[in-house]
Amino acid sequence: MKGIVIFLVLAAFLTACNTKTEVVVKKVDDGAVLSFSADSKYLLMPMEDTAPEKRMEVEVDHDHFNTFVIRPAINRIDYWVPLDLSGIHQKAVTVFLKEFQGYELFLDNVKLANSFDYEYDEPHRPAFHFSPPYGWMNDPNGMVYYDGVYHLAYQFNPLGTRWQNMSWGHATSKDLVTWEHQPVALYPDTLGAIFSGSAVVDIHNTTGLQSGEEKTLLAYFTHAGPNGQVQSLAYSNDKGKTWTKYANNPILTHFENDPDFRDPKVFWHAETERWVMVIARSLKKEIEIYSSENGIDWQFESSFGQGQGAQGGIWECPDLFEMAVEGEAGESRWVLICNLNPGGPSGGSAAQYFIGDFDGRVFTNHAKPSDIKWMDWGKDHYATVTWSDVPESDGRRLAIGWMSNWEYANDVPTKNFRSAMTVARELKLVTKGEELVLASYPVEELEKLRVEEVVFDNLVVENEQVVDSFLGQNNGAYELTMMLDASDADVAGLTLFNSKGESIDISISLSKGEMYMDRSNSGLTDFNDRFKAVTFAPVEKKEKYELRILVDKASVEIFEGKGSTVMTNVVFPTEPYNRLKFYTKGGATLVQDLKIYRLN
């Protein structure tokens, strides 16, 4: 009898432990209320990409937790998103949904779960470029190196594949090539959404926030909310695993109460022994410079921008750093990056830069105010910023950019995620013709992805020459390097194409001194009428052109002359480009040292 009692008690206990908490749905007026206990890790919600936006108010134990904007499924389920419940485990959660008539598809399918499978089989998910695990991504943020690890945060919508609910997603890498997804670093709060910013190591503990042996990582970001755009601080004392928002945020508001004041980039200026912050007054098209002794209390120093460079759109995501001039011992310059939207060389968003001097308070441009310098001449290179605290023993200035364009970023034909980053690039100041330019080239670590090499003898192209199926089992991720000797031609070009006739065309006109890329027939292009494009870049007129081309399922990055001219464009072919054609006009072209690598 005793054994039977024990068995029954044990069975009842196991039954209770295995009881699955359900989401209780109650319709009220024109809305709905969801209630449940956060015993699971996620609340999984079905979404429809083009459905109307709806506000979702979340309460935890009857206190306001957060407000989100979602696109709930009404006609079909395009993808799922998870509301992370790990930080509110076992607490009572209530979700209020207003203006929710007709959303039975969403209400019948919302559910609790302990896992979330975001590995959708998508043909345009890049193989070697960073992309978010799911959801929307734009600007790179919080890029800092500490204790052998590169941190990359990014503007992230964890509840949809279009821009909304700005948070800081987070990933880490030891080699700038392979990335590991980390928990979301910063979520919106009562001060607003978490817009772009930067991160640094507080080596000298100027803030006094260090609590152990590990140096404190500081994250500076823009809060965008009911008080406009203000600057705030978060910090980490566990190597960036978790982040705590500073108790007295915001730490900086604009003295003119400017509603468009964002994207702080902070660095330590050794000569003045102060922190320096560069920040964009976007609509004013100015970069303001602030300084601080403790990283918390900031004072205005100067501004730069009126009448300078490209003025066709708002200024965002600035960066300021000193670099050695290649080939000139002891010479250095300061580079100010200023991203612009719209007004890029081929329309939409782009990254411009200025070269000059900086004394800790004032930046002085060395060029004429009307001169414009572009980091990349394609349509899909924006919000580019550099990593902080890369060791002097490394010595490189490392950067990454968002590989998309605000003209169509919300519409690109991916399903469970949107956008990728460029490959990590090393920046150098080099001489091109008679001017100093900021060169950008893939980091050397990328070469370790080469798993197969196909080498071709020198090709003499008098009209056109086709290379069929240059890689067996081509999955769309590969690299081409070559030297084009076009000294006897007017135009030298190459076309990557597939069996469906989809193609990208790359050419150099010697008579015009320009390089082109045409993606008008690249695959899926009708999702936005501004996507089809022929991008161009000025190149030096010379006998030989050294090209390196990275192709990754949905992107093409072209580097000419070790990165003195760069062009980045996204593409969406319906199958990989697996054939190659060289062509020439006005004379013969010699293709030398042609190598094709499969990248894994």
Short mmCIF file of C-alpha atoms in Angstrom, two decimals, residues 79-573:
data_model
loop_
_atom_site.label_atom_id
_atom_site.label_comp_id
_atom_site.label_asym_id
_atom_site.label_seq_id
_atom_site.Cartn_x
_atom_site.Cartn_y
_atom_site.Cartn_z
CA TYR A 79 7.60 33.85 -40.36
CA TRP A 80 7.72 33.56 -36.57
CA VAL A 81 9.40 35.80 -33.99
CA PRO A 82 10.15 35.10 -30.32
CA LEU A 83 9.42 37.38 -27.39
CA ASP A 84 12.27 36.46 -25.04
CA LEU A 85 10.91 35.61 -21.59
CA SER A 86 14.17 34.50 -19.98
CA GLY A 87 14.55 37.69 -17.96
CA ILE A 88 11.07 37.43 -16.43
CA HIS A 89 11.00 33.71 -15.63
CA GLN A 90 7.86 32.43 -13.85
CA LYS A 91 6.31 35.89 -13.64
CA ALA A 92 2.78 36.70 -14.75
CA VAL A 93 2.70 38.30 -18.20
CA THR A 94 -0.14 40.21 -19.81
CA VAL A 95 -0.06 41.37 -23.43
CA PHE A 96 -2.52 44.02 -24.61
CA LEU A 97 -3.33 44.21 -28.33
CA LYS A 98 -5.51 47.06 -29.58
CA GLU A 99 -7.48 47.32 -32.86
CA PHE A 100 -7.20 43.58 -33.30
CA GLN A 101 -10.43 42.55 -34.96
CA GLY A 102 -9.97 39.86 -37.62
CA TYR A 103 -6.64 38.61 -36.29
CA GLU A 104 -7.81 35.09 -35.47
CA LEU A 105 -4.87 33.61 -37.40
CA PHE A 106 -2.46 35.29 -35.00
CA LEU A 107 -4.51 34.58 -31.87
CA ASP A 108 -5.07 30.91 -32.74
CA ASN A 109 -1.38 30.24 -33.31
CA VAL A 110 0.53 32.31 -30.74
CA LYS A 111 2.19 29.86 -28.34
CA LEU A 112 4.82 29.32 -25.66
CA ALA A 113 7.97 27.31 -26.42
CA ASN A 114 11.43 26.58 -25.07
CA SER A 115 13.14 26.67 -28.47
CA PHE A 116 13.00 28.77 -31.60
CA ASP A 117 14.17 27.45 -34.95
CA TYR A 118 15.29 30.37 -37.10
CA GLU A 119 17.34 28.29 -39.57
CA TYR A 120 14.99 28.79 -42.49
CA ASP A 121 16.21 27.35 -45.79
CA GLU A 122 16.68 30.67 -47.56
CA PRO A 123 18.60 30.89 -50.85
CA HIS A 124 19.82 34.42 -50.13
CA ARG A 125 21.20 33.84 -46.65
CA PRO A 126 24.92 34.75 -47.02
CA ALA A 127 27.59 32.13 -46.41
CA PHE A 128 30.46 34.32 -45.16
CA HIS A 129 28.90 37.71 -44.43
CA PHE A 130 27.37 38.40 -41.05
CA SER A 131 23.58 38.42 -40.94
CA PRO A 132 21.19 38.46 -37.96
CA PRO A 133 19.78 35.13 -36.79
CA TYR A 134 16.32 36.44 -37.66
CA GLY A 135 14.54 39.78 -37.87
CA TRP A 136 15.64 43.15 -39.19
CA MET A 137 19.19 44.53 -39.00
CA ASN A 138 20.77 47.85 -39.98
CA ASP A 139 23.72 49.92 -38.62
CA PRO A 140 26.69 48.21 -36.96
CA ASN A 141 27.02 49.44 -33.37
CA GLY A 142 29.15 48.96 -30.27
CA MET A 143 32.19 47.62 -32.10
CA VAL A 144 35.00 46.99 -29.61
CA TYR A 145 37.86 44.53 -29.15
CA TYR A 146 38.56 43.11 -25.70
CA ASP A 147 40.51 40.09 -24.46
CA GLY A 148 40.84 38.41 -27.85
CA VAL A 149 37.22 38.96 -28.90
CA TYR A 150 35.70 41.33 -31.46
CA HIS A 151 32.24 42.54 -30.45
CA LEU A 152 29.70 43.57 -33.06
CA ALA A 153 26.39 45.01 -31.99
CA TYR A 154 23.82 46.14 -34.54
CA GLN A 155 20.48 47.85 -34.91
CA PHE A 156 18.02 45.00 -34.50
CA ASN A 157 14.28 44.42 -34.58
CA PRO A 158 13.79 41.18 -32.62
CA LEU A 159 10.08 41.13 -33.45
CA GLY A 160 10.00 41.59 -37.22
CA THR A 161 11.85 41.81 -40.51
CA ARG A 162 11.19 45.52 -41.09
CA TRP A 163 12.59 48.50 -39.20
CA GLN A 164 11.02 48.86 -35.75
CA ASN A 165 11.66 48.18 -32.03
CA MET A 166 15.30 49.27 -32.26
CA SER A 167 17.49 47.23 -29.95
CA TRP A 168 21.15 46.23 -29.96
CA GLY A 169 21.66 42.74 -31.30
CA HIS A 170 25.05 41.29 -30.39
CA ALA A 171 27.59 38.90 -31.90
CA THR A 172 31.21 38.02 -31.17
CA SER A 173 34.16 36.73 -33.17
CA LYS A 174 37.80 35.84 -32.64
CA ASP A 175 38.74 36.23 -36.30
CA LEU A 176 36.33 38.77 -37.91
CA VAL A 177 35.04 35.99 -40.17
CA THR A 178 33.12 33.47 -38.08
CA TRP A 179 30.54 34.97 -35.73
CA GLU A 180 28.66 33.64 -32.73
CA HIS A 181 25.24 35.08 -31.93
CA GLN A 182 24.84 36.41 -28.39
CA PRO A 183 21.74 37.47 -26.42
CA VAL A 184 20.33 40.89 -27.26
CA ALA A 185 22.53 43.45 -25.49
CA LEU A 186 20.08 46.37 -25.11
CA TYR A 187 16.29 46.52 -25.38
CA PRO A 188 14.08 49.64 -25.56
CA ASP A 189 12.88 51.14 -22.28
CA THR A 190 10.91 54.11 -21.00
CA LEU A 191 13.50 56.55 -22.42
CA GLY A 192 12.91 55.14 -25.90
CA ALA A 193 14.33 52.88 -28.58
CA ILE A 194 18.04 52.06 -28.64
CA PHE A 195 19.54 53.80 -31.67
CA SER A 196 23.12 53.63 -32.94
CA GLY A 197 26.29 54.20 -30.96
CA SER A 198 29.71 52.84 -30.06
CA ALA A 199 31.64 50.96 -27.39
CA VAL A 200 35.08 51.37 -25.79
CA VAL A 201 37.22 49.85 -23.05
CA ASP A 202 37.52 52.12 -20.01
CA ILE A 203 41.17 51.22 -19.46
CA HIS A 204 41.77 53.83 -16.74
CA ASN A 205 38.38 53.36 -15.01
CA THR A 206 37.58 57.00 -15.60
CA THR A 207 33.88 56.34 -14.99
CA GLY A 208 34.43 54.53 -11.71
CA LEU A 209 32.07 51.78 -12.89
CA GLN A 210 34.59 48.93 -12.77
CA SER A 211 33.60 46.38 -10.10
CA GLY A 212 36.18 43.63 -10.49
CA GLU A 213 39.39 42.71 -12.23
CA GLU A 214 37.93 42.93 -15.73
CA LYS A 215 38.05 46.32 -17.42
CA THR A 216 34.68 47.97 -17.91
CA LEU A 217 33.25 48.12 -21.42
CA LEU A 218 31.26 51.29 -22.06
CA ALA A 219 28.47 51.46 -24.63
CA TYR A 220 27.31 54.92 -25.74
CA PHE A 221 24.02 55.05 -27.64
CA THR A 222 21.10 57.26 -28.59
CA HIS A 223 17.82 56.89 -26.74
CA ALA A 224 15.01 57.87 -29.15
CA GLY A 225 11.75 58.37 -27.33
CA PRO A 226 9.33 60.80 -25.70
CA ASN A 227 12.15 63.25 -24.84
CA GLY A 228 13.53 63.24 -28.37
CA GLN A 229 17.02 61.94 -29.11
CA VAL A 230 19.35 61.92 -26.11
CA GLN A 231 22.62 60.15 -25.37
CA SER A 232 22.88 57.37 -22.82
CA LEU A 233 25.38 54.94 -21.38
CA ALA A 234 25.46 51.22 -20.60
CA TYR A 235 28.35 49.24 -19.18
CA SER A 236 29.60 45.68 -18.79
CA ASN A 237 31.96 44.22 -16.21
CA ASP A 238 31.85 40.65 -17.56
CA LYS A 239 33.56 41.04 -20.96
CA GLY A 240 30.37 42.13 -22.71
CA LYS A 241 28.23 39.15 -21.73
CA THR A 242 25.66 41.32 -19.96
CA TRP A 243 25.03 45.07 -20.03
CA THR A 244 23.64 47.41 -17.39
CA LYS A 245 22.15 50.77 -18.29
CA TYR A 246 23.59 53.67 -16.33
CA ALA A 247 21.21 54.72 -13.55
CA ASN A 248 21.29 58.44 -14.41
CA ASN A 249 20.62 58.26 -18.15
CA PRO A 250 20.57 60.32 -20.27
CA ILE A 251 24.12 61.63 -19.88
CA LEU A 252 23.88 64.19 -22.72
CA THR A 253 21.03 66.22 -24.15
CA HIS A 254 21.47 68.86 -26.81
CA PHE A 255 21.76 72.43 -25.57
CA GLU A 256 19.35 73.52 -28.33
CA ASN A 257 16.97 70.64 -27.60
CA ASP A 258 17.63 69.31 -31.11
CA PRO A 259 15.27 66.41 -31.93
CA ASP A 260 17.76 64.99 -34.45
CA PHE A 261 20.94 64.37 -32.47
CA ARG A 262 22.35 60.87 -32.60
CA ASP A 263 24.92 58.10 -33.12
CA PRO A 264 27.72 58.89 -30.63
CA LYS A 265 31.19 57.54 -31.50
CA VAL A 266 33.53 57.77 -28.51
CA PHE A 267 37.32 57.30 -28.26
CA TRP A 268 40.14 58.14 -25.86
CA HIS A 269 42.35 61.03 -27.03
CA ALA A 270 45.74 60.38 -25.44
CA GLU A 271 47.25 63.81 -26.11
CA THR A 272 44.57 65.68 -24.13
CA GLU A 273 43.84 62.74 -21.80
CA ARG A 274 40.13 63.08 -22.41
CA TRP A 275 37.33 61.14 -23.99
CA VAL A 276 36.11 62.56 -27.30
CA MET A 277 32.63 62.05 -28.72
CA VAL A 278 31.62 62.80 -32.30
CA ILE A 279 27.88 62.88 -32.86
CA ALA A 280 25.61 63.81 -35.75
CA ARG A 281 23.09 66.62 -35.88
CA SER A 282 21.50 64.82 -38.76
CA LEU A 283 19.18 67.41 -40.30
CA LYS A 284 21.71 70.22 -39.73
CA LYS A 285 24.31 68.15 -41.62
CA GLU A 286 26.86 68.78 -38.92
CA ILE A 287 29.12 66.69 -36.74
CA GLU A 288 29.50 67.98 -33.20
CA ILE A 289 32.51 67.22 -31.02
CA TYR A 290 32.32 66.86 -27.23
CA SER A 291 34.92 65.97 -24.61
CA SER A 292 34.89 64.46 -21.13
CA GLU A 293 37.32 63.56 -18.37
CA ASN A 294 35.16 60.84 -16.86
CA GLY A 295 33.09 59.56 -19.81
CA ILE A 296 29.87 60.72 -18.10
CA ASP A 297 29.93 64.53 -17.98
CA TRP A 298 30.40 66.05 -21.43
CA GLN A 299 31.17 69.53 -22.72
CA PHE A 300 30.72 70.90 -26.24
CA GLU A 301 33.94 71.70 -28.14
CA SER A 302 33.17 72.44 -31.80
CA SER A 303 31.16 71.53 -34.86
CA PHE A 304 32.05 70.62 -38.43
CA GLY A 305 30.00 70.32 -41.57
CA GLN A 306 28.35 73.48 -42.86
CA GLY A 307 29.03 73.62 -46.60
CA GLN A 308 31.37 70.62 -46.43
CA GLY A 309 31.27 67.56 -48.69
CA ALA A 310 28.02 65.94 -49.83
CA GLN A 311 24.96 67.76 -48.51
CA GLY A 312 22.19 65.87 -50.30
CA GLY A 313 20.81 64.09 -47.25
CA ILE A 314 20.98 63.76 -43.49
CA TRP A 315 24.31 63.02 -41.79
CA GLU A 316 24.55 59.97 -39.54
CA CYS A 317 26.92 57.50 -37.89
CA PRO A 318 30.17 59.52 -37.69
CA ASP A 319 33.62 58.20 -36.82
CA LEU A 320 36.93 60.01 -36.21
CA PHE A 321 40.37 58.41 -36.01
CA GLU A 322 44.06 58.98 -36.79
CA MET A 323 45.88 56.93 -39.45
CA ALA A 324 49.41 56.66 -40.78
CA VAL A 325 49.92 57.63 -44.42
CA GLU A 326 51.16 54.60 -46.36
CA GLY A 327 54.66 55.10 -47.78
CA GLU A 328 55.34 58.30 -45.81
CA ALA A 329 57.29 57.52 -42.64
CA GLY A 330 56.07 59.46 -39.63
CA GLU A 331 53.17 61.08 -41.51
CA SER A 332 49.61 60.73 -40.26
CA ARG A 333 46.20 62.29 -40.85
CA TRP A 334 42.83 62.26 -39.14
CA VAL A 335 39.88 60.73 -40.98
CA LEU A 336 36.28 61.75 -40.30
CA ILE A 337 33.67 59.34 -41.66
CA CYS A 338 30.21 60.77 -42.16
CA ASN A 339 27.44 58.56 -43.51
CA LEU A 340 24.82 60.25 -45.69
CA ASN A 341 21.22 59.40 -46.60
CA PRO A 342 20.11 60.07 -49.31
CA GLY A 343 22.59 61.67 -51.69
CA GLY A 344 24.99 58.79 -52.42
CA PRO A 345 26.83 58.62 -55.76
CA SER A 346 24.29 56.16 -57.19
CA GLY A 347 21.29 57.24 -55.14
CA GLY A 348 20.21 56.58 -51.59
CA SER A 349 22.59 56.02 -48.69
CA ALA A 350 26.40 56.02 -48.77
CA ALA A 351 29.51 56.74 -46.69
CA GLN A 352 31.61 59.84 -47.29
CA TYR A 353 34.80 60.85 -45.49
CA PHE A 354 37.10 63.82 -44.90
CA ILE A 355 40.87 63.88 -44.35
CA GLY A 356 42.45 66.52 -42.13
CA ASP A 357 43.77 67.37 -38.66
CA PHE A 358 42.32 67.11 -35.16
CA ASP A 359 43.74 68.75 -32.02
CA GLY A 360 41.41 67.14 -29.51
CA ARG A 361 38.73 69.79 -29.94
CA VAL A 362 38.50 70.90 -33.57
CA PHE A 363 38.60 68.93 -36.83
CA THR A 364 40.02 70.76 -39.87
CA ASN A 365 39.34 69.48 -43.38
CA HIS A 366 42.36 69.57 -45.71
CA ALA A 367 40.31 69.47 -48.91
CA LYS A 368 38.16 72.11 -50.53
CA PRO A 369 34.73 72.23 -48.85
CA SER A 370 33.08 71.19 -52.11
CA ASP A 371 35.26 68.09 -52.56
CA ILE A 372 33.43 64.78 -51.97
CA LYS A 373 35.17 61.52 -51.12
CA TRP A 374 33.22 58.25 -51.09
CA MET A 375 34.37 55.14 -49.24
CA ASP A 376 32.42 52.88 -51.59
CA TRP A 377 30.76 53.63 -54.93
CA GLY A 378 28.09 50.93 -54.83
CA LYS A 379 24.54 51.32 -53.56
CA ASP A 380 24.93 49.00 -50.58
CA HIS A 381 27.56 50.30 -48.20
CA TYR A 382 26.30 52.44 -45.31
CA ALA A 383 26.72 53.29 -41.62
CA THR A 384 30.36 52.26 -41.81
CA VAL A 385 32.30 52.61 -38.55
CA THR A 386 35.49 51.15 -37.07
CA TRP A 387 36.40 48.91 -34.14
CA SER A 388 37.67 50.49 -30.96
CA ASP A 389 40.64 49.25 -28.92
CA VAL A 390 42.27 47.04 -31.56
CA PRO A 391 45.71 46.37 -30.00
CA GLU A 392 48.69 48.41 -31.17
CA SER A 393 50.44 45.09 -31.84
CA ASP A 394 47.82 44.48 -34.54
CA GLY A 395 48.04 48.03 -35.85
CA ARG A 396 45.09 47.88 -38.23
CA ARG A 397 42.11 50.20 -38.55
CA LEU A 398 39.22 47.75 -39.01
CA ALA A 399 35.76 48.66 -40.28
CA ILE A 400 32.46 47.13 -41.30
CA GLY A 401 29.32 48.54 -42.92
CA TRP A 402 25.65 47.76 -43.38
CA MET A 403 25.20 46.12 -46.78
CA SER A 404 21.92 47.66 -47.88
CA ASN A 405 20.32 50.94 -48.92
CA TRP A 406 17.43 52.81 -47.30
CA GLU A 407 15.76 53.11 -50.72
CA TYR A 408 14.69 49.44 -50.60
CA ALA A 409 16.09 47.84 -47.42
CA ASN A 410 12.60 47.05 -46.05
CA ASP A 411 11.56 45.34 -49.28
CA VAL A 412 14.38 42.96 -50.21
CA PRO A 413 13.11 39.42 -50.96
CA THR A 414 14.42 37.52 -47.95
CA LYS A 415 12.00 35.83 -45.59
CA ASN A 416 13.04 35.38 -41.97
CA PHE A 417 15.73 38.08 -41.87
CA ARG A 418 16.70 41.27 -43.67
CA SER A 419 20.18 42.61 -44.38
CA ALA A 420 23.79 41.58 -43.94
CA MET A 421 27.03 43.36 -43.16
CA THR A 422 29.92 43.85 -45.57
CA VAL A 423 33.00 41.74 -44.93
CA ALA A 424 35.27 43.25 -42.31
CA ARG A 425 37.74 45.56 -44.06
CA GLU A 426 41.12 47.05 -43.27
CA LEU A 427 41.40 50.77 -43.96
CA LYS A 428 44.55 52.50 -45.21
CA LEU A 429 45.46 56.01 -46.35
CA VAL A 430 47.05 55.62 -49.78
CA THR A 431 47.95 57.86 -52.69
CA LYS A 432 45.75 57.51 -55.78
CA GLY A 433 46.95 59.67 -58.62
CA GLU A 434 47.72 62.97 -56.94
CA GLU A 435 45.34 62.68 -54.00
CA LEU A 436 45.17 60.88 -50.68
CA VAL A 437 42.29 58.40 -50.41
CA LEU A 438 40.93 55.99 -47.84
CA ALA A 439 41.43 52.48 -49.23
CA SER A 440 39.27 49.61 -48.01
CA TYR A 441 40.25 45.95 -48.45
CA PRO A 442 39.01 42.61 -47.02
CA VAL A 443 40.81 41.55 -43.84
CA GLU A 444 43.46 38.92 -44.39
CA GLU A 445 41.57 36.47 -42.14
CA LEU A 446 39.02 36.02 -44.92
CA GLU A 447 41.53 34.02 -46.93
CA LYS A 448 41.21 31.09 -44.54
CA LEU A 449 37.77 30.43 -46.05
CA ARG A 450 39.36 29.37 -49.34
CA VAL A 451 38.77 25.63 -49.71
CA GLU A 452 39.17 25.14 -53.47
CA GLU A 453 41.27 26.97 -56.03
CA VAL A 454 40.79 26.95 -59.80
CA VAL A 455 43.60 28.54 -61.81
CA PHE A 456 43.33 29.58 -65.45
CA ASP A 457 46.09 30.23 -67.95
CA ASN A 458 46.34 33.73 -69.36
CA LEU A 459 43.30 34.46 -71.51
CA VAL A 460 43.59 36.64 -74.61
CA VAL A 461 40.18 38.20 -75.20
CA GLU A 462 39.68 39.73 -78.64
CA ASN A 463 35.88 39.82 -78.61
CA GLU A 464 34.49 37.60 -75.87
CA GLN A 465 35.42 34.38 -74.15
CA VAL A 466 33.21 32.21 -71.94
CA VAL A 467 34.37 30.12 -68.98
CA ASP A 468 31.72 27.45 -68.34
CA SER A 469 30.93 26.08 -64.87
CA PHE A 470 34.04 27.43 -63.21
CA LEU A 471 33.22 25.71 -59.88
CA GLY A 472 31.63 22.31 -59.44
CA GLN A 473 28.60 22.29 -57.11
CA ASN A 474 28.70 26.06 -56.93
CA ASN A 475 26.65 27.29 -53.95
CA GLY A 476 27.10 30.97 -54.79
CA ALA A 477 29.94 31.80 -52.36
CA TYR A 478 33.27 32.38 -54.07
CA GLU A 479 36.06 34.82 -54.85
CA LEU A 480 37.78 35.88 -58.07
CA THR A 481 41.18 37.54 -58.37
CA MET A 482 42.77 38.66 -61.63
CA MET A 483 44.82 41.24 -63.46
CA LEU A 484 43.26 42.89 -66.50
CA ASP A 485 45.76 44.19 -69.04
CA ALA A 486 43.59 46.52 -71.10
CA SER A 487 46.32 48.67 -72.57
CA ASP A 488 45.16 47.88 -76.14
CA ALA A 489 41.41 48.17 -75.46
CA ASP A 490 38.86 50.85 -74.81
CA VAL A 491 36.56 48.72 -72.61
CA ALA A 492 37.39 45.56 -70.66
CA GLY A 493 34.61 43.67 -68.93
CA LEU A 494 33.36 40.47 -67.39
CA THR A 495 29.90 39.05 -66.82
CA LEU A 496 28.85 36.53 -64.17
CA PHE A 497 25.69 34.70 -65.19
CA ASN A 498 23.60 31.56 -64.64
CA SER A 499 21.49 29.16 -66.71
CA LYS A 500 18.43 31.41 -66.33
CA GLY A 501 20.17 34.31 -68.01
CA GLU A 502 20.47 36.33 -64.80
CA SER A 503 23.72 38.27 -64.72
CA ILE A 504 25.87 40.97 -63.23
CA ASP A 505 28.16 42.90 -65.54
CA ILE A 506 31.42 44.56 -64.46
CA SER A 507 33.39 46.74 -66.86
CA ILE A 508 36.13 49.36 -67.02
CA SER A 509 36.12 52.12 -69.61
CA LEU A 510 39.66 53.35 -70.18
CA SER A 511 38.56 56.32 -72.25
CA LYS A 512 36.27 57.53 -69.46
CA GLY A 513 38.37 56.35 -66.53
CA GLU A 514 35.35 54.68 -64.91
CA MET A 515 34.39 51.27 -63.54
CA TYR A 516 30.78 50.06 -63.76
CA MET A 517 28.58 47.35 -62.33
CA ASP A 518 25.18 46.64 -63.88
CA ARG A 519 22.71 44.60 -61.81
CA SER A 520 19.61 45.43 -63.90
CA ASN A 521 19.28 41.76 -64.92
CA SER A 522 20.76 40.22 -61.77
CA GLY A 523 17.73 38.15 -60.70
CA LEU A 524 14.86 39.33 -58.51
CA THR A 525 14.63 43.08 -59.04
CA ASP A 526 10.95 44.03 -59.14
CA PHE A 527 10.41 44.26 -55.37
CA ASN A 528 11.29 47.97 -55.52
CA ASP A 529 11.45 50.27 -58.54
CA ARG A 530 14.70 51.85 -57.30
CA PHE A 531 16.64 48.60 -57.08
CA LYS A 532 17.71 48.22 -60.71
CA ALA A 533 20.90 50.20 -61.12
CA VAL A 534 24.18 50.70 -62.92
CA THR A 535 26.73 51.95 -60.40
CA PHE A 536 29.97 53.64 -61.41
CA ALA A 537 33.28 54.74 -59.87
CA PRO A 538 36.20 56.79 -61.19
CA VAL A 539 39.40 54.79 -61.66
CA GLU A 540 42.86 55.78 -62.75
CA LYS A 541 43.71 55.29 -66.40
CA LYS A 542 46.43 52.64 -66.38
CA GLU A 543 47.55 49.61 -68.34
CA LYS A 544 46.66 46.99 -65.72
CA TYR A 545 43.81 46.73 -63.24
CA GLU A 546 44.03 44.41 -60.25
CA LEU A 547 40.57 43.12 -59.33
CA ARG A 548 39.31 41.11 -56.39
CA ILE A 549 35.62 40.19 -56.45
CA LEU A 550 33.72 38.59 -53.55
CA VAL A 551 30.41 36.92 -54.41
CA ASP A 552 28.19 35.60 -51.62
CA LYS A 553 24.76 34.41 -52.77
CA ALA A 554 23.17 37.87 -52.52
CA SER A 555 26.04 40.33 -52.77
CA VAL A 556 29.00 41.37 -54.91
CA GLU A 557 31.95 43.39 -53.54
CA ILE A 558 34.54 44.65 -56.03
CA PHE A 559 37.99 45.87 -54.92
CA GLU A 560 40.25 47.49 -57.50
CA GLY A 561 43.87 48.40 -56.83
CA LYS A 562 44.04 46.90 -53.32
CA GLY A 563 40.89 48.76 -52.34
CA SER A 564 41.61 52.25 -53.61
CA THR A 565 38.30 51.89 -55.52
CA VAL A 566 35.49 49.80 -53.99
CA MET A 567 31.96 48.98 -55.11
CA THR A 568 29.40 46.98 -53.10
CA ASN A 569 25.99 45.90 -54.39
CA VAL A 570 23.44 43.34 -53.24
CA VAL A 571 21.80 41.02 -55.78
CA PHE A 572 19.12 38.32 -55.59
CA PRO A 573 19.68 35.65 -58.28
#
